PDB file of C-alpha atoms in Angstrom:
ATOM      1  CA  ASP A   1       4.764 -10.596  36.142  1.00 41.00           C
ATOM      2  CA  GLY A   2       4.140 -13.746  38.165  1.00 43.00           C
ATOM      3  CA  GLY A   3       3.186 -15.725  35.069  1.00 43.00           C
ATOM      4  CA  LEU A   4      -0.539 -15.853  35.866  1.00 40.00           C
ATOM      5  CA  PRO A   5      -2.933 -15.828  32.894  1.00 46.00           C
ATOM      6  CA  LEU A   6      -4.351 -12.441  31.855  1.00 48.00           C
ATOM      7  CA  HIS A   7      -8.127 -12.357  32.302  1.00 58.00           C
ATOM      8  CA  GLN A   8      -9.798 -10.336  29.557  1.00 66.00           C
ATOM      9  CA  HIS A   9     -13.414  -9.223  29.490  1.00 69.00           C
ATOM     10  CA  ARG A  10     -15.400  -7.516  26.760  1.00 73.00           C
ATOM     11  CA  LEU A  11     -18.502  -5.380  26.417  1.00 73.00           C
ATOM     12  CA  ASP A  12     -19.973  -4.455  23.029  1.00 74.00           C
ATOM     13  CA  ASP A  13     -23.297  -3.942  21.266  1.00 71.00           C
ATOM     14  CA  ASP A  14     -22.488  -6.004  18.164  1.00 67.00           C
ATOM     15  CA  PRO A  15     -24.139  -9.448  18.343  1.00 57.00           C
ATOM     16  CA  LEU A  16     -22.009 -10.585  15.383  1.00 56.00           C
ATOM     17  CA  ALA A  17     -18.686  -9.433  16.864  1.00 58.00           C
ATOM     18  CA  GLU A  18     -15.945 -12.017  16.828  1.00 56.00           C
ATOM     19  CA  ARG A  19     -15.910 -13.987  20.079  1.00 58.00           C
ATOM     20  CA  SER A  20     -12.949 -15.726  21.673  1.00 59.00           C
ATOM     21  CA  GLN A  21     -12.965 -18.484  24.274  1.00 60.00           C
ATOM     22  CA  SER A  22     -10.263 -16.590  26.195  1.00 63.00           C
ATOM     23  CA  VAL A  23     -12.370 -13.421  26.388  1.00 69.00           C
ATOM     24  CA  ARG A  24     -15.433 -13.295  28.628  1.00 71.00           C
ATOM     25  CA  HIS A  25     -18.326 -11.277  27.170  1.00 75.00           C
ATOM     26  CA  LEU A  26     -20.015  -9.348  29.988  1.00 76.00           C
ATOM     27  CA  GLY A  27     -22.751  -7.455  28.178  1.00 78.00           C
ATOM     28  CA  ASN A  28     -23.460  -4.291  26.212  1.00 80.00           C
ATOM     29  CA  ARG A  29     -21.750  -0.901  26.397  1.00 76.00           C
ATOM     30  CA  SER A  30     -24.595   0.440  28.529  1.00 81.00           C
ATOM     31  CA  ASP A  31     -23.603  -2.092  31.199  1.00 82.00           C
ATOM     32  CA  ALA A  32     -19.966  -0.927  31.286  1.00 81.00           C
ATOM     33  CA  ALA A  33     -19.975   1.317  34.373  1.00 82.00           C
ATOM     34  CA  ARG A  34     -21.984  -1.194  36.424  1.00 84.00           C
ATOM     35  CA  VAL A  35     -19.779  -4.136  35.419  1.00 82.00           C
ATOM     36  CA  ILE A  36     -16.525  -2.253  36.074  1.00 80.00           C
ATOM     37  CA  ARG A  37     -17.710  -1.309  39.561  1.00 82.00           C
ATOM     38  CA  SER A  38     -18.958  -4.798  40.416  1.00 82.00           C
ATOM     39  CA  GLU A  39     -15.974  -6.748  39.022  1.00 77.00           C
ATOM     40  CA  THR A  40     -12.385  -6.543  40.226  1.00 75.00           C
ATOM     41  CA  VAL A  41     -11.204  -4.575  37.187  1.00 76.00           C
ATOM     42  CA  GLU A  42      -7.580  -3.412  36.948  1.00 78.00           C
ATOM     43  CA  GLU A  43      -7.419  -2.146  33.361  1.00 79.00           C
ATOM     44  CA  VAL A  44      -9.960  -1.016  30.754  1.00 77.00           C
ATOM     45  CA  PHE A  45      -9.361  -0.814  26.970  1.00 75.00           C
ATOM     46  CA  ILE A  46     -11.624   1.583  25.053  1.00 73.00           C
ATOM     47  CA  ALA A  47     -11.743   0.816  21.322  1.00 69.00           C
ATOM     48  CA  ALA A  48     -11.835   3.590  18.722  1.00 64.00           C
ATOM     49  CA  SER A  49     -15.347   4.918  18.105  1.00 68.00           C
ATOM     50  CA  PRO A  50     -16.088   7.327  15.215  1.00 66.00           C
ATOM     51  CA  SER A  51     -17.907  10.573  15.910  1.00 73.00           C
ATOM     52  CA  TRP A  52     -18.974  13.626  13.914  1.00 72.00           C
ATOM     53  CA  LYS A  53     -16.206  15.683  15.516  1.00 73.00           C
ATOM     54  CA  GLN A  54     -13.560  13.058  14.726  1.00 71.00           C
ATOM     55  CA  ALA A  55     -14.763  12.617  11.130  1.00 72.00           C
ATOM     56  CA  LEU A  56     -14.743  16.382  10.454  1.00 75.00           C
ATOM     57  CA  ALA A  57     -11.225  16.805  11.897  1.00 71.00           C
ATOM     58  CA  SER A  58      -9.957  13.928   9.748  1.00 69.00           C
ATOM     59  CA  GLU A  59     -11.549  15.346   6.582  1.00 71.00           C
ATOM     60  CA  LEU A  60     -10.133  18.841   7.100  1.00 70.00           C
ATOM     61  CA  GLY A  61      -6.578  17.564   7.704  1.00 62.00           C
ATOM     62  CA  GLU A  62      -4.026  20.368   7.398  1.00 63.00           C
ATOM     63  CA  GLN A  63      -6.259  22.696   5.371  1.00 65.00           C
ATOM     64  CA  VAL A  64      -7.270  24.681   8.457  1.00 73.00           C
ATOM     65  CA  THR A  65      -6.383  24.846  12.138  1.00 74.00           C
ATOM     66  CA  VAL A  66      -8.956  22.788  14.052  1.00 76.00           C
ATOM     67  CA  ARG A  67      -9.743  23.750  17.653  1.00 78.00           C
ATOM     68  CA  VAL A  68     -11.940  21.480  19.790  1.00 77.00           C
ATOM     69  CA  VAL A  69     -13.746  21.950  23.085  1.00 78.00           C
ATOM     70  CA  PRO A  70     -12.860  18.564  24.616  1.00 72.00           C
ATOM     71  CA  SER A  71     -15.093  16.212  26.515  1.00 73.00           C
ATOM     72  CA  TYR A  72     -13.867  15.163  29.969  1.00 66.00           C
ATOM     73  CA  TYR A  73     -12.464  11.990  28.391  1.00 66.00           C
ATOM     74  CA  GLU A  74     -10.667  13.916  25.625  1.00 68.00           C
ATOM     75  CA  ALA A  75      -9.264  16.338  28.189  1.00 67.00           C
ATOM     76  CA  MET A  76      -7.315  13.438  29.742  1.00 66.00           C
ATOM     77  CA  LEU A  77      -5.556  12.634  26.453  1.00 66.00           C
ATOM     78  CA  PRO A  78      -2.085  14.060  25.719  1.00 63.00           C
ATOM     79  CA  VAL A  79      -2.396  17.051  23.358  1.00 61.00           C
ATOM     80  CA  GLY A  80       0.051  19.478  21.842  1.00 61.00           C
ATOM     81  CA  GLN A  81      -1.507  22.846  22.695  1.00 68.00           C
ATOM     82  CA  VAL A  82      -4.157  24.026  25.151  1.00 74.00           C
ATOM     83  CA  THR A  83      -5.645  27.518  25.013  1.00 76.00           C
ATOM     84  CA  ALA A  84      -8.761  29.243  26.352  1.00 75.00           C
ATOM     85  CA  ILE A  85     -11.623  31.068  24.683  1.00 79.00           C
ATOM     86  CA  GLY A  86     -13.443  32.860  27.452  1.00 77.00           C
ATOM     87  CA  ASP A  87     -13.969  30.245  30.134  1.00 73.00           C
ATOM     88  CA  LEU A  88     -13.682  27.290  27.737  1.00 75.00           C
ATOM     89  CA  ALA A  89     -10.618  25.046  27.556  1.00 76.00           C
ATOM     90  CA  VAL A  90      -9.737  24.490  23.881  1.00 80.00           C
ATOM     91  CA  ILE A  91      -7.268  22.026  22.347  1.00 75.00           C
ATOM     92  CA  THR A  92      -5.648  22.433  18.931  1.00 72.00           C
ATOM     93  CA  LEU A  93      -5.505  19.393  16.662  1.00 66.00           C
ATOM     94  CA  GLY A  94      -2.660  18.790  14.228  1.00 60.00           C
ATOM     95  CA  GLY A  95      -2.708  21.955  12.172  1.00 55.00           C
ATOM     96  CA  LYS A  96       0.083  23.114   9.931  1.00 58.00           C
ATOM     97  CA  SER A  97       3.523  21.650  10.532  1.00 61.00           C
ATOM     98  CA  ASN A  98       6.002  23.548  12.709  1.00 66.00           C
ATOM     99  CA  SER A  99       8.749  24.888  10.420  1.00 71.00           C
ATOM    100  CA  ALA A 100      11.408  24.759  13.153  1.00 72.00           C
ATOM    101  CA  ASN A 101      10.610  21.120  13.933  1.00 80.00           C
ATOM    102  CA  ALA A 102      10.551  20.293  10.210  1.00 85.00           C
ATOM    103  CA  GLY A 103      13.960  21.894   9.767  1.00 88.00           C
ATOM    104  CA  ALA A 104      15.434  19.996  12.724  1.00 89.00           C
ATOM    105  CA  LYS A 105      13.960  16.745  11.416  1.00 92.00           C
ATOM    106  CA  ARG A 106      15.482  17.342   7.973  1.00 93.00           C
ATOM    107  CA  GLY A 107      18.848  18.071   9.578  1.00 93.00           C
ATOM    108  CA  LEU A 108      18.691  14.815  11.566  1.00 91.00           C
ATOM    109  CA  ASP A 109      17.711  12.940   8.410  1.00 95.00           C
ATOM    110  CA  LEU A 110      20.670  14.260   6.407  1.00 96.00           C
ATOM    111  CA  LEU A 111      23.148  13.613   9.210  1.00 95.00           C
ATOM    112  CA  ALA A 112      21.896  10.051   9.809  1.00 94.00           C
ATOM    113  CA  ALA A 113      21.642   9.200   6.091  1.00 96.00           C
ATOM    114  CA  VAL A 114      25.127  10.473   5.197  1.00 97.00           C
ATOM    115  CA  LEU A 115      26.695   8.754   8.217  1.00 96.00           C
ATOM    116  CA  GLY A 116      24.791   5.603   7.334  1.00 94.00           C
ATOM    117  CA  MET A 117      26.039   5.632   3.743  1.00 95.00           C
ATOM    118  CA  VAL A 118      29.643   6.086   4.937  1.00 96.00           C
ATOM    119  CA  LEU A 119      29.629   3.603   7.825  1.00 96.00           C
ATOM    120  CA  LEU A 120      27.462   0.962   6.146  1.00 95.00           C
ATOM    121  CA  GLY A 121      28.987   1.358   2.673  1.00 95.00           C
ATOM    122  CA  PRO A 122      31.232  -1.740   3.024  1.00 96.00           C
ATOM    123  CA  LEU A 123      28.271  -3.840   4.229  1.00 96.00           C
ATOM    124  CA  MET A 124      26.136  -2.599   1.332  1.00 97.00           C
ATOM    125  CA  ALA A 125      28.913  -3.556  -1.109  1.00 97.00           C
ATOM    126  CA  VAL A 126      29.052  -7.084   0.358  1.00 97.00           C
ATOM    127  CA  ILE A 127      25.259  -7.422   0.094  1.00 97.00           C
ATOM    128  CA  ALA A 128      25.352  -6.242  -3.540  1.00 96.00           C
ATOM    129  CA  ILE A 129      27.992  -8.859  -4.443  1.00 96.00           C
ATOM    130  CA  ALA A 130      26.006 -11.570  -2.619  1.00 96.00           C
ATOM    131  CA  ILE A 131      22.842 -10.706  -4.573  1.00 96.00           C
ATOM    132  CA  LEU A 132      24.723 -10.749  -7.906  1.00 94.00           C
ATOM    133  CA  THR A 133      26.273 -14.145  -7.229  1.00 93.00           C
ATOM    134  CA  SER A 134      23.244 -15.860  -5.676  1.00 92.00           C
ATOM    135  CA  SER A 135      20.418 -15.085  -8.125  1.00 90.00           C
ATOM    136  CA  ARG A 136      19.743 -13.631 -11.561  1.00 90.00           C
ATOM    137  CA  GLY A 137      18.686  -9.999 -11.798  1.00 90.00           C
ATOM    138  CA  ALA A 138      19.542  -6.462 -10.751  1.00 93.00           C
ATOM    139  CA  VAL A 139      20.983  -5.638  -7.338  1.00 95.00           C
ATOM    140  CA  ILE A 140      18.697  -2.649  -6.731  1.00 96.00           C
ATOM    141  CA  PHE A 141      14.935  -2.996  -6.979  1.00 94.00           C
ATOM    142  CA  ARG A 142      13.006   0.167  -7.912  1.00 95.00           C
ATOM    143  CA  GLN A 143       9.326   0.658  -7.247  1.00 94.00           C
ATOM    144  CA  GLU A 144       6.876   3.576  -7.301  1.00 96.00           C
ATOM    145  CA  ARG A 145       5.573   4.598  -3.892  1.00 96.00           C
ATOM    146  CA  ILE A 146       3.318   7.345  -2.543  1.00 96.00           C
ATOM    147  CA  GLY A 147       5.087  10.067  -0.558  1.00 96.00           C
ATOM    148  CA  LYS A 148       4.145  13.241   1.298  1.00 94.00           C
ATOM    149  CA  ASP A 149       0.947  14.926   0.112  1.00 91.00           C
ATOM    150  CA  GLY A 150       0.315  12.065  -2.325  1.00 93.00           C
ATOM    151  CA  SER A 151       3.405  12.667  -4.478  1.00 95.00           C
ATOM    152  CA  VAL A 152       4.898   9.685  -6.330  1.00 96.00           C
ATOM    153  CA  PHE A 153       8.586   8.792  -6.045  1.00 97.00           C
ATOM    154  CA  THR A 154      10.836   5.819  -6.846  1.00 97.00           C
ATOM    155  CA  LEU A 155      11.808   3.806  -3.767  1.00 97.00           C
ATOM    156  CA  LEU A 156      15.091   1.864  -3.764  1.00 97.00           C
ATOM    157  CA  LYS A 157      15.654  -1.516  -2.119  1.00 96.00           C
ATOM    158  CA  PHE A 158      18.043  -4.415  -2.384  1.00 96.00           C
ATOM    159  CA  ARG A 159      16.295  -7.031  -4.515  1.00 95.00           C
ATOM    160  CA  THR A 160      14.997  -9.856  -2.327  1.00 93.00           C
ATOM    161  CA  MET A 161      12.733 -11.651  -4.824  1.00 90.00           C
ATOM    162  CA  ILE A 162      13.213 -13.448  -8.097  1.00 88.00           C
ATOM    163  CA  THR A 163      13.159 -11.289 -11.238  1.00 86.00           C
ATOM    164  CA  ASP A 164       9.636 -10.475 -12.537  1.00 83.00           C
ATOM    165  CA  ALA A 165       8.105 -11.808  -9.324  1.00 81.00           C
ATOM    166  CA  GLU A 166       4.669 -10.365 -10.159  1.00 79.00           C
ATOM    167  CA  ALA A 167       4.619 -11.190 -13.867  1.00 75.00           C
ATOM    168  CA  ALA A 168       1.968 -13.882 -13.426  1.00 73.00           C
ATOM    169  CA  THR A 169      -0.048 -12.396 -10.563  1.00 76.00           C
ATOM    170  CA  GLY A 170       0.087  -8.612 -10.843  1.00 78.00           C
ATOM    171  CA  PRO A 171       0.637  -6.521  -7.689  1.00 79.00           C
ATOM    172  CA  VAL A 172       0.421  -8.675  -4.552  1.00 79.00           C
ATOM    173  CA  LEU A 173       1.831  -8.254  -1.068  1.00 77.00           C
ATOM    174  CA  CYS A 174       4.558 -10.581   0.175  1.00 75.00           C
ATOM    175  CA  SER A 175       3.073 -13.436   2.208  1.00 66.00           C
ATOM    176  CA  GLY A 176       6.098 -13.883   4.475  1.00 67.00           C
ATOM    177  CA  ASP A 177       8.643 -16.656   4.956  1.00 65.00           C
ATOM    178  CA  LEU A 178       6.587 -19.109   2.888  1.00 72.00           C
ATOM    179  CA  ASP A 179       6.488 -16.821  -0.168  1.00 79.00           C
ATOM    180  CA  SER A 180       8.282 -18.812  -2.887  1.00 82.00           C
ATOM    181  CA  ARG A 181       9.211 -15.622  -4.757  1.00 88.00           C
ATOM    182  CA  VAL A 182      11.633 -14.565  -2.012  1.00 88.00           C
ATOM    183  CA  THR A 183      15.216 -15.750  -2.510  1.00 91.00           C
ATOM    184  CA  ARG A 184      17.151 -17.462   0.266  1.00 91.00           C
ATOM    185  CA  LEU A 185      19.400 -14.410   0.688  1.00 93.00           C
ATOM    186  CA  GLY A 186      16.383 -12.127   0.367  1.00 91.00           C
ATOM    187  CA  ARG A 187      14.656 -13.900   3.256  1.00 90.00           C
ATOM    188  CA  TRP A 188      17.625 -13.138   5.519  1.00 91.00           C
ATOM    189  CA  LEU A 189      17.856  -9.532   4.302  1.00 92.00           C
ATOM    190  CA  ARG A 190      14.180  -9.002   5.069  1.00 89.00           C
ATOM    191  CA  LYS A 191      14.478 -10.492   8.555  1.00 86.00           C
ATOM    192  CA  CYS A 192      17.348  -8.117   9.360  1.00 87.00           C
ATOM    193  CA  ARG A 193      15.676  -5.272   7.381  1.00 88.00           C
ATOM    194  CA  LEU A 194      18.942  -4.759   5.516  1.00 92.00           C
ATOM    195  CA  ASP A 195      17.060  -4.678   2.206  1.00 94.00           C
ATOM    196  CA  GLU A 196      15.955  -1.138   3.142  1.00 94.00           C
ATOM    197  CA  LEU A 197      19.506   0.308   3.270  1.00 96.00           C
ATOM    198  CA  PRO A 198      19.442   1.810  -0.268  1.00 97.00           C
ATOM    199  CA  GLN A 199      16.631   4.078   0.924  1.00 97.00           C
ATOM    200  CA  LEU A 200      19.309   6.165   2.639  1.00 97.00           C
ATOM    201  CA  TRP A 201      19.680   7.689  -0.838  1.00 97.00           C
ATOM    202  CA  ASN A 202      15.935   8.427  -0.893  1.00 98.00           C
ATOM    203  CA  VAL A 203      16.432  10.251   2.426  1.00 97.00           C
ATOM    204  CA  ILE A 204      19.326  12.317   1.048  1.00 97.00           C
ATOM    205  CA  ARG A 205      17.162  13.252  -1.958  1.00 96.00           C
ATOM    206  CA  GLY A 206      14.405  14.448   0.400  1.00 95.00           C
ATOM    207  CA  GLU A 207      11.855  11.887  -0.803  1.00 97.00           C
ATOM    208  CA  MET A 208      11.910  10.013   2.504  1.00 97.00           C
ATOM    209  CA  SER A 209      12.803  10.546   6.139  1.00 96.00           C
ATOM    210  CA  MET A 210      14.621   8.217   8.510  1.00 96.00           C
ATOM    211  CA  VAL A 211      11.360   7.949  10.483  1.00 96.00           C
ATOM    212  CA  GLY A 212       7.791   8.212   9.226  1.00 95.00           C
ATOM    213  CA  PRO A 213       4.893   6.106   7.912  1.00 94.00           C
ATOM    214  CA  ARG A 214       6.161   3.431   5.522  1.00 94.00           C
ATOM    215  CA  PRO A 215       5.377   4.452   1.911  1.00 95.00           C
ATOM    216  CA  GLU A 216       3.003   2.152   0.051  1.00 95.00           C
ATOM    217  CA  ARG A 217       2.455   1.391  -3.620  1.00 94.00           C
ATOM    218  CA  PRO A 218      -0.193   3.451  -5.493  1.00 94.00           C
ATOM    219  CA  VAL A 219      -2.376   0.427  -6.240  1.00 93.00           C
ATOM    220  CA  PHE A 220      -2.594  -0.513  -2.562  1.00 93.00           C
ATOM    221  CA  VAL A 221      -3.020   3.099  -1.426  1.00 94.00           C
ATOM    222  CA  SER A 222      -6.126   3.377  -3.633  1.00 92.00           C
ATOM    223  CA  GLN A 223      -7.454   0.159  -2.128  1.00 92.00           C
ATOM    224  CA  TYR A 224      -6.766   1.200   1.475  1.00 92.00           C
ATOM    225  CA  ILE A 225      -8.355   4.636   1.000  1.00 91.00           C
ATOM    226  CA  GLN A 226     -11.556   2.906  -0.142  1.00 90.00           C
ATOM    227  CA  GLU A 227     -11.510   0.679   2.945  1.00 90.00           C
ATOM    228  CA  LEU A 228     -10.077   3.190   5.445  1.00 87.00           C
ATOM    229  CA  PRO A 229     -11.205   6.801   4.777  1.00 77.00           C
ATOM    230  CA  ASP A 230      -8.530   8.207   7.142  1.00 82.00           C
ATOM    231  CA  TYR A 231      -5.701   6.404   5.332  1.00 90.00           C
ATOM    232  CA  SER A 232      -4.715   9.477   3.302  1.00 88.00           C
ATOM    233  CA  GLN A 233      -3.997  11.367   6.552  1.00 86.00           C
ATOM    234  CA  ARG A 234      -0.725   9.438   6.901  1.00 90.00           C
ATOM    235  CA  HIS A 235       0.520  11.300   3.813  1.00 92.00           C
ATOM    236  CA  ARG A 236       0.710  14.492   5.902  1.00 88.00           C
ATOM    237  CA  ALA A 237       4.167  13.269   6.986  1.00 91.00           C
ATOM    238  CA  VAL A 238       7.236  12.433   4.916  1.00 95.00           C
ATOM    239  CA  PRO A 239       7.416   8.617   4.606  1.00 96.00           C
ATOM    240  CA  GLY A 240      10.182   6.867   6.520  1.00 96.00           C
ATOM    241  CA  ILE A 241      12.601   3.955   6.358  1.00 95.00           C
ATOM    242  CA  THR A 242      11.239   2.938   9.752  1.00 93.00           C
ATOM    243  CA  GLY A 243       8.278   4.127  11.787  1.00 92.00           C
ATOM    244  CA  LEU A 244       6.147   3.721  14.879  1.00 90.00           C
ATOM    245  CA  ALA A 245       4.128   0.949  13.209  1.00 88.00           C
ATOM    246  CA  GLN A 246       7.331  -0.958  12.408  1.00 86.00           C
ATOM    247  CA  VAL A 247       8.702  -0.948  15.976  1.00 87.00           C
ATOM    248  CA  CYS A 248       5.342  -1.457  17.719  1.00 85.00           C
ATOM    249  CA  GLY A 249       3.639  -3.780  15.233  1.00 75.00           C
ATOM    250  CA  GLY A 250       4.840  -6.515  12.914  1.00 67.00           C
ATOM    251  CA  TYR A 251       5.504  -6.848   9.196  1.00 63.00           C
ATOM    252  CA  HIS A 252       2.136  -8.532   8.665  1.00 66.00           C
ATOM    253  CA  THR A 253       0.101  -6.329  11.027  1.00 74.00           C
ATOM    254  CA  ARG A 254      -3.177  -5.387   9.289  1.00 82.00           C
ATOM    255  CA  ALA A 255      -3.227  -2.067   7.434  1.00 84.00           C
ATOM    256  CA  ALA A 256      -6.031  -0.816   9.705  1.00 85.00           C
ATOM    257  CA  ASP A 257      -3.932  -1.490  12.809  1.00 85.00           C
ATOM    258  CA  LYS A 258      -0.764   0.011  11.298  1.00 88.00           C
ATOM    259  CA  LEU A 259      -2.787   3.102  10.419  1.00 89.00           C
ATOM    260  CA  ARG A 260      -3.435   3.823  14.105  1.00 86.00           C
ATOM    261  CA  PHE A 261       0.306   3.875  14.794  1.00 89.00           C
ATOM    262  CA  ASP A 262       0.909   6.060  11.722  1.00 90.00           C
ATOM    263  CA  LEU A 263      -1.739   8.611  12.708  1.00 86.00           C
ATOM    264  CA  ILE A 264      -0.372   8.783  16.258  1.00 85.00           C
ATOM    265  CA  TYR A 265       3.052   9.501  14.776  1.00 89.00           C
ATOM    266  CA  VAL A 266       1.721  12.127  12.357  1.00 86.00           C
ATOM    267  CA  SER A 267       0.006  13.971  15.220  1.00 79.00           C
ATOM    268  CA  HIS A 268       2.937  13.764  17.659  1.00 81.00           C
ATOM    269  CA  GLN A 269       6.021  13.734  15.421  1.00 83.00           C
ATOM    270  CA  SER A 270       9.121  15.374  16.849  1.00 86.00           C
ATOM    271  CA  VAL A 271      12.898  14.967  16.701  1.00 88.00           C
ATOM    272  CA  TRP A 272      12.804  13.308  20.126  1.00 89.00           C
ATOM    273  CA  LEU A 273      10.183  10.771  19.006  1.00 90.00           C
ATOM    274  CA  ASP A 274      12.266  10.069  15.879  1.00 92.00           C
ATOM    275  CA  LEU A 275      15.335   9.350  18.036  1.00 92.00           C
ATOM    276  CA  VAL A 276      13.334   6.959  20.224  1.00 92.00           C
ATOM    277  CA  ILE A 277      11.985   5.097  17.167  1.00 93.00           C
ATOM    278  CA  LEU A 278      15.468   4.880  15.603  1.00 92.00           C
ATOM    279  CA  LEU A 279      16.881   3.370  18.810  1.00 91.00           C
ATOM    280  CA  ARG A 280      14.018   0.856  18.973  1.00 91.00           C
ATOM    281  CA  THR A 281      14.581   0.016  15.303  1.00 89.00           C
ATOM    282  CA  ILE A 282      18.190  -0.947  16.094  1.00 87.00           C
ATOM    283  CA  GLY A 283      16.818  -3.422  18.637  1.00 85.00           C
ATOM    284  CA  VAL A 284      14.383  -4.861  16.074  1.00 81.00           C
ATOM    285  CA  VAL A 285      17.225  -5.319  13.553  1.00 81.00           C
ATOM    286  CA  LEU A 286      19.524  -6.972  16.106  1.00 81.00           C
ATOM    287  CA  ARG A 287      16.745  -9.395  17.042  1.00 78.00           C
ATOM    288  CA  SER A 288      16.029 -10.049  13.336  1.00 68.00           C
ATOM    289  CA  LYS A 289      12.303  -9.386  13.770  1.00 61.00           C
ATOM    290  CA  GLY A 290      11.676  -8.185  10.215  1.00 56.00           C
ATOM    291  CA  SER A 291      10.086 -10.238   7.472  1.00 55.00           C
TER     292      SER A 291
END
């Protein structure tokens, strides 16, 4: 808070790990306890580390209820349900979705989407006219995306790029403000995230939720699943107009980093969490932090 530089230190066993001049490398993981005790350490970050238990839980997904006898470290993590088998403390991971919570979430989605269509209708009409008069092409852009349980649906957006933007390149992700395919109006719509407003209709149709992991295109989903085996786990939730990754990360945050936010949301989703994310999304829009 006083403006002093943050001193970061790192311990890892990978000799080829990326080094930074601002991060002091103190040794291997086996040195961690000794170093933490000997240095004046205020905060420790523990990076994700795969294990047999974690891999099995990820592979099983929602097919069965998974109960785990936690380590002392895992016992300190927030979990949804704790039970006992004999003298053992047991935590329940994920499991099948709660029907009451799913019903409340759907009710919130319908209420928010209908109110949004009514209150933002005049703004959407102005945006549609601006798109028609500023560039050639349709007002609404339609694109196939992957939804809950791997289903395919057609996502709606206000068009922000030139017509046939991928005709010469095939499917490619937008590279940001410097992407020449994005129109001048489209750049502003993306910054304010107003290009997503037509997805209120996707929410009313039940294909999307107000809050959830952002749906991705099939071609990129296939690619990410090859690179990130746990990527398909995000499809356990209905995709959203906004999500935890959108309010905590950035538009160009790496897929691997966004996935962590998405999996946290999938495991902890609730109406209360949705309300918090929606309120934070309003702040992001008002600060024009989209892209």
